[in-house]
Short mmCIF file of C-alpha atoms and ligand atoms in Angstrom, two decimals:
data_model
loop_
_atom_site.label_atom_id
_atom_site.label_comp_id
_atom_site.label_asym_id
_atom_site.label_seq_id
_atom_site.Cartn_x
_atom_site.Cartn_y
_atom_site.Cartn_z
CA MET X 1 108.75 110.56 79.02
CA ARG X 2 109.13 107.63 81.33
CA HIS X 3 111.09 108.37 84.44
CA PHE X 4 110.35 105.27 86.40
CA GLY X 5 113.72 104.22 87.65
CA LYS X 6 115.73 106.06 85.03
CA PRO X 7 119.25 106.65 86.28
CA GLU X 8 119.47 110.26 85.16
CA GLU X 9 116.51 111.33 87.27
CA VAL X 10 117.33 109.05 90.14
CA SER X 11 120.88 110.32 90.41
CA HIS X 12 119.73 113.91 90.00
CA MET X 13 117.21 113.38 92.73
CA SER X 14 119.50 111.55 95.06
CA ARG X 15 121.88 114.47 94.98
CA LYS X 16 119.08 116.63 96.26
CA LEU X 17 117.86 114.19 98.89
CA SER X 18 118.33 115.26 102.44
CA ALA X 19 119.53 112.87 105.13
CA PRO X 20 116.03 112.11 106.54
CA LEU X 21 114.83 111.25 103.07
CA LEU X 22 117.69 108.88 102.52
CA ASN X 23 116.77 107.20 105.79
CA MET X 24 113.28 106.86 104.45
CA ALA X 25 114.70 105.24 101.34
CA ASN X 26 116.37 102.78 103.66
CA ALA X 27 113.02 102.10 105.28
CA VAL X 28 111.55 101.45 101.86
CA THR X 29 114.22 98.88 101.23
CA ARG X 30 113.32 97.13 104.44
CA ILE X 31 109.69 97.02 103.53
CA PHE X 32 110.50 95.53 100.20
CA ARG X 33 112.82 93.06 101.72
CA LYS X 34 109.87 91.89 103.72
CA ASN X 35 107.75 91.84 100.59
CA SER X 36 110.26 90.01 98.53
CA ASN X 37 110.53 87.30 101.16
CA ASP X 38 106.81 87.23 101.05
CA ILE X 39 106.56 86.40 97.37
CA PRO X 40 103.13 87.16 95.98
CA VAL X 41 101.34 84.37 94.18
CA PRO X 42 99.65 85.58 91.00
CA HIS X 43 96.08 84.99 90.06
CA ILE X 44 96.42 83.68 86.54
CA HIS X 45 93.45 84.37 84.31
CA SER X 46 93.57 82.20 81.24
CA ARG X 47 92.78 83.69 77.83
CA GLU X 48 89.07 82.86 77.91
CA HIS X 49 88.70 84.54 81.32
CA HIS X 50 89.88 88.04 80.57
CA GLN X 51 89.23 90.76 78.03
CA ILE X 52 92.69 91.47 76.70
CA SER X 53 92.80 90.59 73.06
CA ARG X 54 95.73 90.66 70.67
CA LYS X 55 93.51 92.70 68.34
CA HIS X 56 94.05 95.69 70.62
CA ILE X 57 97.80 95.32 70.92
CA SER X 58 99.90 97.14 68.35
CA ARG X 59 101.71 95.18 65.66
CA ALA X 60 105.02 96.50 66.96
CA ALA X 61 104.35 95.35 70.52
CA LEU X 62 103.26 91.91 69.31
CA ASP X 63 106.39 91.57 67.18
CA VAL X 64 108.56 92.37 70.18
CA LEU X 65 106.68 89.96 72.42
CA TYR X 66 106.90 87.16 69.86
CA GLY X 67 110.53 87.92 69.08
CA LEU X 68 111.52 87.50 72.71
CA HIS X 69 109.34 84.43 73.11
CA LYS X 70 110.79 82.70 70.05
CA ALA X 71 114.27 83.38 71.34
CA GLY X 72 113.37 81.46 74.49
CA TYR X 73 112.70 84.31 76.91
CA ASP X 74 109.68 85.22 78.99
CA ALA X 75 107.85 88.16 77.48
CA TYR X 76 104.95 90.09 78.96
CA LEU X 77 103.02 93.20 78.09
CA VAL X 78 102.78 95.21 81.29
CA GLY X 79 101.36 98.23 83.03
CA GLY X 80 99.51 101.19 81.60
CA ALA X 81 98.52 99.61 78.28
CA LEU X 82 96.66 96.77 80.01
CA ARG X 83 95.04 99.21 82.44
CA ASP X 84 93.89 101.36 79.53
CA MET X 85 92.54 98.44 77.53
CA LEU X 86 90.57 97.17 80.51
CA THR X 87 89.10 100.59 81.26
CA GLY X 88 88.09 101.20 77.67
CA SER X 89 90.68 103.72 76.58
CA GLU X 90 93.22 103.53 73.82
CA PRO X 91 96.71 102.74 75.14
CA LYS X 92 99.26 105.47 74.46
CA ASP X 93 102.22 103.16 74.42
CA PHE X 94 103.07 99.52 75.03
CA ASP X 95 105.69 98.42 77.51
CA VAL X 96 107.24 95.00 77.45
CA VAL X 97 109.09 93.23 80.27
CA THR X 98 111.24 90.16 79.95
CA ASN X 99 113.79 88.05 81.74
CA ALA X 100 116.27 88.72 78.91
CA THR X 101 119.01 91.17 79.83
CA PRO X 102 119.20 94.38 77.78
CA GLU X 103 122.08 92.94 75.74
CA GLN X 104 120.17 89.74 75.03
CA ALA X 105 117.07 91.69 74.03
CA ARG X 106 119.06 94.03 71.80
CA ASP X 107 120.64 91.11 69.97
CA ILE X 108 117.23 89.82 68.95
CA PHE X 109 115.99 92.97 67.19
CA ARG X 110 117.67 94.60 64.27
CA ARG X 111 116.55 98.13 64.91
CA SER X 112 117.13 98.33 68.63
CA ARG X 113 119.44 100.03 71.05
CA ILE X 114 120.20 100.12 74.72
CA ILE X 115 119.47 103.43 76.40
CA GLY X 116 120.35 104.71 79.85
CA ARG X 117 123.70 104.31 81.50
CA ARG X 118 122.94 102.66 84.79
CA PHE X 119 119.33 101.82 84.41
CA ARG X 120 119.31 100.20 81.04
CA LEU X 121 116.35 99.65 78.75
CA VAL X 122 116.06 98.57 75.16
CA HIS X 123 114.24 100.64 72.58
CA VAL X 124 113.01 98.62 69.65
CA MET X 125 111.95 100.61 66.59
CA PHE X 126 109.24 99.55 64.18
CA GLY X 127 108.71 102.21 61.57
CA ARG X 128 107.54 105.20 63.59
CA ASP X 129 106.62 103.06 66.62
CA MET X 130 108.96 102.45 69.49
CA ILE X 131 108.54 99.70 72.05
CA GLU X 132 110.35 99.89 75.34
CA VAL X 133 111.67 96.60 76.66
CA SER X 134 112.86 96.36 80.24
CA THR X 135 114.27 93.51 82.23
CA PHE X 136 112.39 92.38 85.36
CA ARG X 137 113.64 94.49 88.20
CA ALA X 138 113.73 94.13 91.94
CA HIS X 139 113.92 96.46 94.83
CA ASN X 140 117.24 95.90 96.46
CA ARG X 141 117.53 93.51 99.30
CA GLU X 142 119.53 94.47 102.34
CA ASP X 143 122.37 92.11 101.45
CA ASP X 144 122.80 93.93 98.12
CA GLN X 145 123.76 96.97 100.09
CA ALA X 146 126.75 95.37 101.72
CA GLY X 147 129.64 97.63 100.92
CA HIS X 148 127.35 100.43 99.76
CA SER X 149 126.71 103.20 102.16
CA LEU X 150 123.57 105.16 101.53
CA ASN X 151 125.31 107.70 99.38
CA ASP X 152 124.28 109.12 96.03
CA GLU X 153 124.85 105.81 94.39
CA GLY X 154 122.67 103.85 96.80
CA LEU X 155 119.33 104.46 95.17
CA ILE X 156 120.73 103.93 91.71
CA LEU X 157 122.19 100.55 92.47
CA ARG X 158 119.01 99.35 94.06
CA ASP X 159 117.03 100.58 91.17
CA ASN X 160 119.05 98.64 88.69
CA ALA X 161 118.97 95.22 90.26
CA TYR X 162 117.38 92.64 88.01
CA GLY X 163 114.77 90.45 89.63
CA THR X 164 111.87 88.12 89.15
CA ILE X 165 108.47 88.95 87.74
CA GLU X 166 107.06 88.94 91.29
CA GLU X 167 109.62 91.49 92.42
CA ASP X 168 108.98 93.51 89.29
CA ALA X 169 105.27 93.64 90.16
CA LEU X 170 105.92 94.82 93.72
CA ARG X 171 108.04 97.75 92.69
CA ARG X 172 105.40 99.25 90.39
CA ASP X 173 103.34 102.09 91.77
CA PHE X 174 99.63 101.25 91.79
CA THR X 175 97.83 97.93 91.59
CA ILE X 176 96.07 99.08 88.40
CA ASN X 177 99.50 99.44 86.77
CA ALA X 178 100.84 96.04 87.69
CA LEU X 179 99.11 93.57 85.38
CA TYR X 180 101.11 91.28 83.08
CA TYR X 181 99.97 89.64 79.85
CA ASN X 182 102.01 86.60 78.94
CA ILE X 183 102.54 86.08 75.23
CA ALA X 184 103.39 82.41 75.81
CA ASN X 185 99.87 81.46 76.88
CA PHE X 186 97.84 84.69 76.48
CA ALA X 187 97.04 84.62 80.21
CA LEU X 188 96.76 87.67 82.45
CA TYR X 189 98.84 87.63 85.64
CA ASP X 190 97.55 89.56 88.63
CA PHE X 191 99.94 89.67 91.60
CA VAL X 192 98.43 92.42 93.72
CA GLY X 193 94.67 92.45 93.20
CA SER X 194 94.80 94.68 90.11
CA LEU X 195 91.62 93.40 88.51
CA LYS X 196 89.62 93.83 91.68
CA ASP X 197 90.79 97.42 92.00
CA ILE X 198 89.98 98.16 88.35
CA GLU X 199 86.53 96.77 88.96
CA ARG X 200 86.12 98.85 92.12
CA LYS X 201 87.57 101.89 90.36
CA GLN X 202 90.22 102.34 93.00
CA ILE X 203 93.76 103.57 92.87
CA ARG X 204 95.72 101.65 95.44
CA MET X 205 99.42 101.97 96.13
CA ILE X 206 101.40 98.74 96.23
CA GLY X 207 103.18 98.50 99.58
CA ASP X 208 103.12 101.23 102.21
CA PRO X 209 101.79 104.41 100.58
CA GLU X 210 103.71 106.88 102.71
CA GLN X 211 107.01 105.11 102.17
CA ARG X 212 106.45 104.89 98.49
CA TYR X 213 105.53 108.55 98.13
CA ARG X 214 108.68 109.46 100.00
CA GLU X 215 110.69 107.22 97.73
CA ASP X 216 109.27 108.98 94.67
CA PRO X 217 106.95 111.95 95.33
CA VAL X 218 105.85 112.03 91.67
CA ARG X 219 103.68 109.07 92.56
CA MET X 220 101.33 111.58 94.21
CA LEU X 221 100.85 113.34 90.89
CA ARG X 222 100.45 110.03 89.13
CA ALA X 223 97.74 109.01 91.59
CA ALA X 224 95.91 112.31 91.04
CA ARG X 225 96.30 111.93 87.27
CA PHE X 226 95.00 108.38 87.09
CA ALA X 227 92.10 109.37 89.35
CA ALA X 228 91.25 112.14 86.88
CA LYS X 229 91.85 110.21 83.71
CA LEU X 230 89.96 107.08 84.73
CA GLY X 231 87.35 108.64 87.00
CA PHE X 232 88.64 106.47 89.86
CA ASP X 233 89.03 107.29 93.55
CA MET X 234 92.13 106.80 95.61
CA ALA X 235 91.82 104.09 98.23
CA ALA X 236 91.66 105.73 101.69
CA GLU X 237 95.16 104.70 102.75
CA THR X 238 96.59 105.72 99.38
CA GLU X 239 94.98 109.15 99.68
CA LYS X 240 95.78 109.85 103.32
CA PRO X 241 99.49 110.72 103.06
CA VAL X 242 99.11 112.85 99.92
CA ARG X 243 98.16 116.17 101.52
CA PRO X 244 100.73 115.98 104.32
CA LEU X 245 103.49 114.92 101.93
CA ALA X 246 102.59 117.14 98.96
CA THR X 247 105.53 119.51 99.49
CA LEU X 248 107.98 116.65 98.95
CA LEU X 249 107.39 117.42 95.29
CA TYR X 250 109.75 120.36 95.71
CA GLN X 251 112.59 117.84 95.80
CA VAL X 252 111.78 116.50 92.36
CA PRO X 253 113.77 117.88 89.41
CA SER X 254 111.79 120.69 87.80
CA ALA X 255 112.04 119.17 84.31
CA ARG X 256 110.33 116.03 85.50
CA LEU X 257 107.52 118.07 87.06
CA PHE X 258 107.09 119.99 83.81
CA ASP X 259 106.60 116.66 82.01
CA GLU X 260 104.07 115.59 84.61
CA VAL X 261 102.13 118.85 84.22
CA LEU X 262 101.89 118.20 80.48
CA LYS X 263 100.59 114.70 81.11
CA LEU X 264 98.02 116.12 83.51
CA PHE X 265 96.82 118.94 81.28
CA LEU X 266 97.56 118.04 77.68
CA THR X 267 96.33 114.49 77.34
CA GLY X 268 92.57 115.06 77.14
CA HIS X 269 91.53 115.23 80.79
CA ALA X 270 92.73 118.64 81.90
CA ARG X 271 89.42 119.61 83.50
CA ALA X 272 89.39 116.49 85.67
CA SER X 273 93.12 116.82 86.42
CA PHE X 274 92.70 120.39 87.65
CA ALA X 275 89.90 119.28 89.96
CA SER X 276 91.91 116.30 91.14
CA LEU X 277 95.03 118.40 91.85
CA GLN X 278 92.96 120.88 93.81
CA ARG X 279 91.19 118.13 95.69
CA TYR X 280 94.46 116.57 96.83
CA SER X 281 96.18 119.91 97.57
CA LEU X 282 98.72 119.30 94.84
CA PHE X 283 97.88 122.26 92.64
CA ASP X 284 99.24 124.74 95.17
CA VAL X 285 102.53 122.89 95.25
CA LEU X 286 102.91 122.87 91.47
CA PHE X 287 101.73 126.47 91.01
CA PRO X 288 102.32 128.22 94.32
CA GLU X 289 101.57 131.79 93.23
CA THR X 290 98.45 130.85 91.30
CA GLY X 291 97.42 128.69 94.26
CA LYS X 292 97.53 131.76 96.47
CA ARG X 293 95.41 133.77 94.06
CA LEU X 294 92.88 130.95 93.96
CA HIS X 295 92.57 131.00 97.72
CA ASP X 296 92.79 134.51 98.97
CA SER X 297 92.25 137.11 96.28
CA ASP X 298 88.88 138.84 95.71
CA GLN X 299 89.11 137.58 92.18
CA ARG X 300 89.46 133.93 93.11
CA ASP X 301 86.19 132.91 91.43
CA ILE X 302 87.32 134.61 88.25
CA TRP X 303 90.67 132.81 88.27
CA GLN X 304 89.04 129.49 89.02
CA LYS X 305 86.72 129.98 86.08
CA LEU X 306 89.55 131.09 83.80
CA ILE X 307 91.57 127.95 84.41
CA GLU X 308 88.56 125.67 84.29
CA GLN X 309 87.44 127.07 80.96
CA ALA X 310 90.94 126.81 79.54
CA ALA X 311 91.02 123.18 80.66
CA ILE X 312 87.63 122.49 79.06
CA ASN X 313 88.78 124.12 75.80
CA THR X 314 92.03 122.14 75.85
CA ASP X 315 90.16 118.86 76.31
CA ALA X 316 87.82 119.77 73.46
CA ARG X 317 90.73 120.57 71.15
CA ILE X 318 92.39 117.25 71.95
CA ALA X 319 89.13 115.39 71.36
CA GLN X 320 89.00 117.06 67.93
CA GLN X 321 92.65 116.22 67.34
CA LYS X 322 93.60 119.88 67.14
CA PRO X 323 97.07 120.89 68.30
CA VAL X 324 97.61 122.19 71.82
CA THR X 325 100.63 124.00 73.15
CA PRO X 326 102.17 124.02 76.62
CA ALA X 327 102.76 127.77 76.15
CA PHE X 328 99.06 128.62 76.05
CA LEU X 329 98.31 126.34 78.98
CA TYR X 330 101.09 127.82 81.08
CA ALA X 331 100.13 131.34 80.03
CA VAL X 332 96.69 130.71 81.53
CA LEU X 333 97.92 128.90 84.62
CA LEU X 334 100.24 131.77 85.52
CA TRP X 335 98.03 134.66 84.44
CA PRO X 336 96.42 135.26 87.85
CA SER X 337 99.78 136.16 89.31
CA VAL X 338 101.03 137.99 86.21
CA HIS X 339 97.88 140.08 86.33
CA THR X 340 98.24 140.80 90.03
CA ARG X 341 101.87 141.83 89.73
CA LEU X 342 101.13 143.87 86.63
CA GLU X 343 98.44 145.83 88.44
CA LYS X 344 100.81 146.50 91.31
CA ASN X 345 103.52 147.75 88.96
CA LEU X 346 101.03 149.98 87.13
CA ALA X 347 99.80 151.36 90.42
CA LYS X 348 103.35 152.44 91.17
CA GLY X 349 103.27 154.44 87.95
CA VAL X 350 105.43 152.12 85.86
CA PRO X 351 104.40 152.35 82.16
CA TYR X 352 102.60 149.35 80.73
CA ALA X 353 105.34 147.64 78.72
CA PRO X 354 107.99 147.58 81.45
CA ALA X 355 105.32 146.85 84.06
CA MET X 356 104.29 143.78 82.09
CA ALA X 357 107.86 142.72 81.33
CA LYS X 358 108.73 142.91 85.00
CA ALA X 359 105.61 141.04 86.13
CA ALA X 360 106.19 138.31 83.57
CA GLY X 361 109.84 137.96 84.53
CA GLN X 362 109.05 137.70 88.23
CA VAL X 363 106.31 135.14 87.73
CA LEU X 364 108.40 133.00 85.38
CA ASN X 365 111.36 133.11 87.77
CA GLU X 366 109.23 131.91 90.64
CA GLN X 367 107.55 129.19 88.60
CA ILE X 368 110.71 127.64 87.19
CA LYS X 369 111.86 126.93 90.73
CA VAL X 370 109.12 124.29 90.72
CA THR X 371 108.43 123.24 87.14
CA SER X 372 110.85 124.10 84.41
CA ILE X 373 109.50 125.99 81.39
CA PRO X 374 111.58 125.57 78.25
CA LYS X 375 112.58 128.89 76.74
CA ARG X 376 110.63 128.39 73.52
CA PHE X 377 107.44 128.24 75.61
CA SER X 378 108.22 131.09 77.97
CA THR X 379 108.94 133.35 74.99
CA THR X 380 105.52 132.58 73.56
CA MET X 381 103.89 133.04 76.96
CA ARG X 382 105.38 136.50 77.28
CA GLU X 383 104.08 137.36 73.80
CA ILE X 384 100.56 136.19 74.67
CA TRP X 385 100.60 138.24 77.86
CA ASP X 386 102.11 141.26 76.19
CA PHE X 387 99.49 141.11 73.46
CA GLN X 388 96.72 141.54 76.03
CA GLY X 389 97.74 145.14 76.35
CA ARG X 390 97.82 145.71 72.59
CA LEU X 391 94.58 144.19 71.38
CA ASP X 392 92.69 147.38 72.05
CA ASN X 393 94.97 149.38 69.86
CA ARG X 394 93.07 148.95 66.61
CA HIS X 395 93.08 152.31 64.85
CA GLY X 396 94.40 152.91 61.35
CA ARG X 397 96.26 149.91 60.05
CA ARG X 398 97.02 148.54 63.47
CA ALA X 399 94.25 145.95 63.61
CA GLU X 400 95.45 144.43 60.37
CA ALA X 401 99.05 144.39 61.56
CA LEU X 402 98.10 142.75 64.86
CA MET X 403 96.11 140.10 63.08
CA GLU X 404 99.11 139.16 61.00
CA HIS X 405 101.26 138.57 64.03
CA PRO X 406 102.00 134.84 64.53
CA ARG X 407 100.81 135.10 68.15
CA PHE X 408 97.55 136.85 67.33
CA ARG X 409 95.37 133.77 67.40
CA ALA X 410 96.60 132.59 70.80
CA ALA X 411 96.32 136.11 72.21
CA TYR X 412 92.75 136.42 70.90
CA ASP X 413 91.76 133.05 72.40
CA PHE X 414 93.33 134.21 75.65
CA LEU X 415 91.31 137.43 75.56
CA LEU X 416 88.08 135.47 75.03
CA LEU X 417 88.89 133.36 78.07
CA ARG X 418 89.45 136.43 80.21
CA GLU X 419 86.14 137.90 79.08
CA HIS X 420 84.36 134.63 79.67
CA ALA X 421 85.77 134.37 83.17
CA GLY X 422 84.54 137.88 83.93
CA GLU X 423 87.99 139.36 84.42
CA ILE X 424 87.26 142.04 81.84
CA ALA X 425 84.02 143.33 80.36
CA PRO X 426 82.96 141.65 77.12
CA GLY X 427 83.19 143.53 73.84
CA LEU X 428 86.74 143.54 72.59
CA GLY X 429 86.65 139.81 71.93
CA ASP X 430 83.49 140.17 69.84
CA TRP X 431 84.97 143.01 67.86
CA TRP X 432 87.94 140.82 66.95
CA THR X 433 85.69 137.90 66.13
CA HIS X 434 83.85 140.11 63.62
CA TYR X 435 87.02 141.63 62.30
CA GLN X 436 88.54 138.25 61.49
CA GLN X 437 85.45 137.21 59.56
CA ALA X 438 85.03 140.49 57.73
CA ASP X 439 85.96 141.37 54.13
CA SER X 440 88.08 144.43 53.51
CA VAL X 441 85.14 146.86 53.29
CA GLU X 442 83.64 145.58 56.51
CA LYS X 443 87.03 145.74 58.16
CA GLU X 444 87.35 149.39 57.35
CA GLN X 445 83.87 149.99 58.75
CA LEU X 446 84.76 148.18 61.94
CA VAL X 447 87.87 150.29 62.40
CA ARG X 448 85.97 153.48 61.57
CA SER X 449 83.26 152.60 64.06
CA LEU X 450 85.89 152.69 66.80
CA GLY X 451 86.13 156.45 66.54
CA GLN X 452 82.39 156.88 67.00
CA GLN X 453 81.58 154.42 69.75
CA SER X 454 82.82 154.39 73.25
CA GLY X 455 80.97 151.22 74.17
CA GLY X 456 81.90 147.63 74.86
CA ALA X 457 85.20 147.55 73.09
CA LYS X 458 86.65 150.19 75.29
CA ARG X 459 89.57 149.18 77.44
CA ARG X 460 89.26 149.28 81.17
CA ARG X 461 92.53 151.06 81.56
CA ARG X 462 94.08 153.60 79.33
CA ARG X 463 97.52 152.48 78.51
CA PRO X 464 100.41 154.84 77.91
CA PRO X 465 102.11 154.49 74.51
CA ARG X 466 104.04 151.30 74.16
CA GLN X 467 107.72 151.63 74.85
CA THR X 468 110.14 149.55 72.91
P1 LIG K 1 100.71 106.68 80.96
O1 LIG K 1 101.59 106.11 79.88
O2 LIG K 1 99.29 106.84 80.63
O3 LIG K 1 101.32 107.87 81.59
P2 LIG K 1 101.62 104.41 82.43
O4 LIG K 1 101.06 103.69 83.61
O5 LIG K 1 101.88 103.61 81.21
O6 LIG K 1 100.68 105.62 82.15
P3 LIG K 1 104.39 105.07 82.35
O7 LIG K 1 105.03 106.29 82.89
O8 LIG K 1 104.32 104.83 80.89
O9 LIG K 1 102.91 105.11 82.94
O10 LIG K 1 105.04 103.83 83.11
C1 LIG K 1 104.83 102.49 82.74
C2 LIG K 1 104.67 101.61 83.97
O11 LIG K 1 105.81 101.75 84.82
C3 LIG K 1 103.49 102.00 84.86
O12 LIG K 1 102.30 101.39 84.43
C4 LIG K 1 103.94 101.49 86.22
O13 LIG K 1 103.74 100.10 86.32
C5 LIG K 1 105.42 101.75 86.19
N1 LIG K 1 105.77 103.08 86.77
C6 LIG K 1 105.85 104.25 86.12
N2 LIG K 1 106.22 105.24 86.93
C7 LIG K 1 106.41 104.70 88.14
C8 LIG K 1 106.81 105.21 89.41
N3 LIG K 1 107.09 106.50 89.57
N4 LIG K 1 106.91 104.33 90.43
C9 LIG K 1 106.65 103.02 90.26
N5 LIG K 1 106.24 102.49 89.11
C10 LIG K 1 106.13 103.30 88.05
MG1 LIG K 2 102.80 104.22 79.47
#
């Protein structure tokens, strides 16, 4: 899911860039021209002076590093994996950079291939592991632009220029992501004060923050995510442009934003990510309708609690290595506006099923303008929402039939969240909890008891018969 400099996204984005933004891209180039004249000198920490050990690097990554080294190339582990190792978390993946071109790197490894058309990387396969190898890259210098107007191609060409390790370091996003571990001497190379920032727990943009957010607005989400994941703060000048520039995210392809939302919410730190997004005014950009409900509805505390609890539950599931699905997450994130629209439709006298179908359709249509939602997830989301109106319908054999539905479990979890958040009175959730644990005799008793009691399990709203 790496988009850093990939041609597909860059070209997609550049098509959408407006003229002022392209001028900003030009300004970025100038800044980097200045930087690349001003070559940073690395602090080199020899193997006995840093904590990166080969023990923590995957076999596959070591094989790639050694393979390149033996073939006579420079080979470094770079970026997120080093950051994670130094902050005590398990790296998700290992990225390698080298001075070998993609063709040269591919020729070294049997199971490898070049991917990307303009921005080319090598994927090296080791069993189920994949290591991504990229060639040192530079921001373009002004002279590279000779003959290239700032058209759609401009950004792409700049992005693909090979460079030196120093240039490669300067075009990364944050200092904490710009460390290099050299397999030739096991030393750690720090070009931009990365170690100091890790120690100070600071997220600091390399270069001018505003320019670099304009160049790639996703960096704002990345900053918020790393702040959440690592428990770091943004440096003041890195934080300052985020709120004013947040709406630049609307220019990013929706599929890329969907991927970013998953990284924010489905990698074990959803609770902190939600807080971080709200703190930096990014949540309202990603989820505009929900954002509104969280600000100005009378139920805002309920919605805040609903999302927070869902985030806490998601983190707990990931910690226990249980599966999580984007559909459930998105069903929760969009529920405040589904609910609001549903109520409006019902108030107009529309029967429940079409009222829900319409609300869901409207909300999904609005949301996919910002973050895409693959069909397989939106179908499940609709089922979870739809189920909320059916869980009270438990007479006769209905409870048993509902329980057998593949979406029952998610819908039940969703109901518990709504009760917990105080959106609906408790009772129905408990009934279903008992029902699921009951043997057949107890089940019959539970269903029979429905006729006699009018208590907790009663729905707030009587729903007309379901229309199909
Ligand atoms: P994680 O894998 O936990 O999401 P990561 O830092 O490894 O974090 P990747 O998306 O895997 O992030 O990218 C690898 C490296 O590429 C980063 O560490 C950073 O140096 C660089 N990078 C990624 N995205 C960008 C970006 N948008 N702008 C500049 N550099 C980037
Ligand atoms: Mg990574």
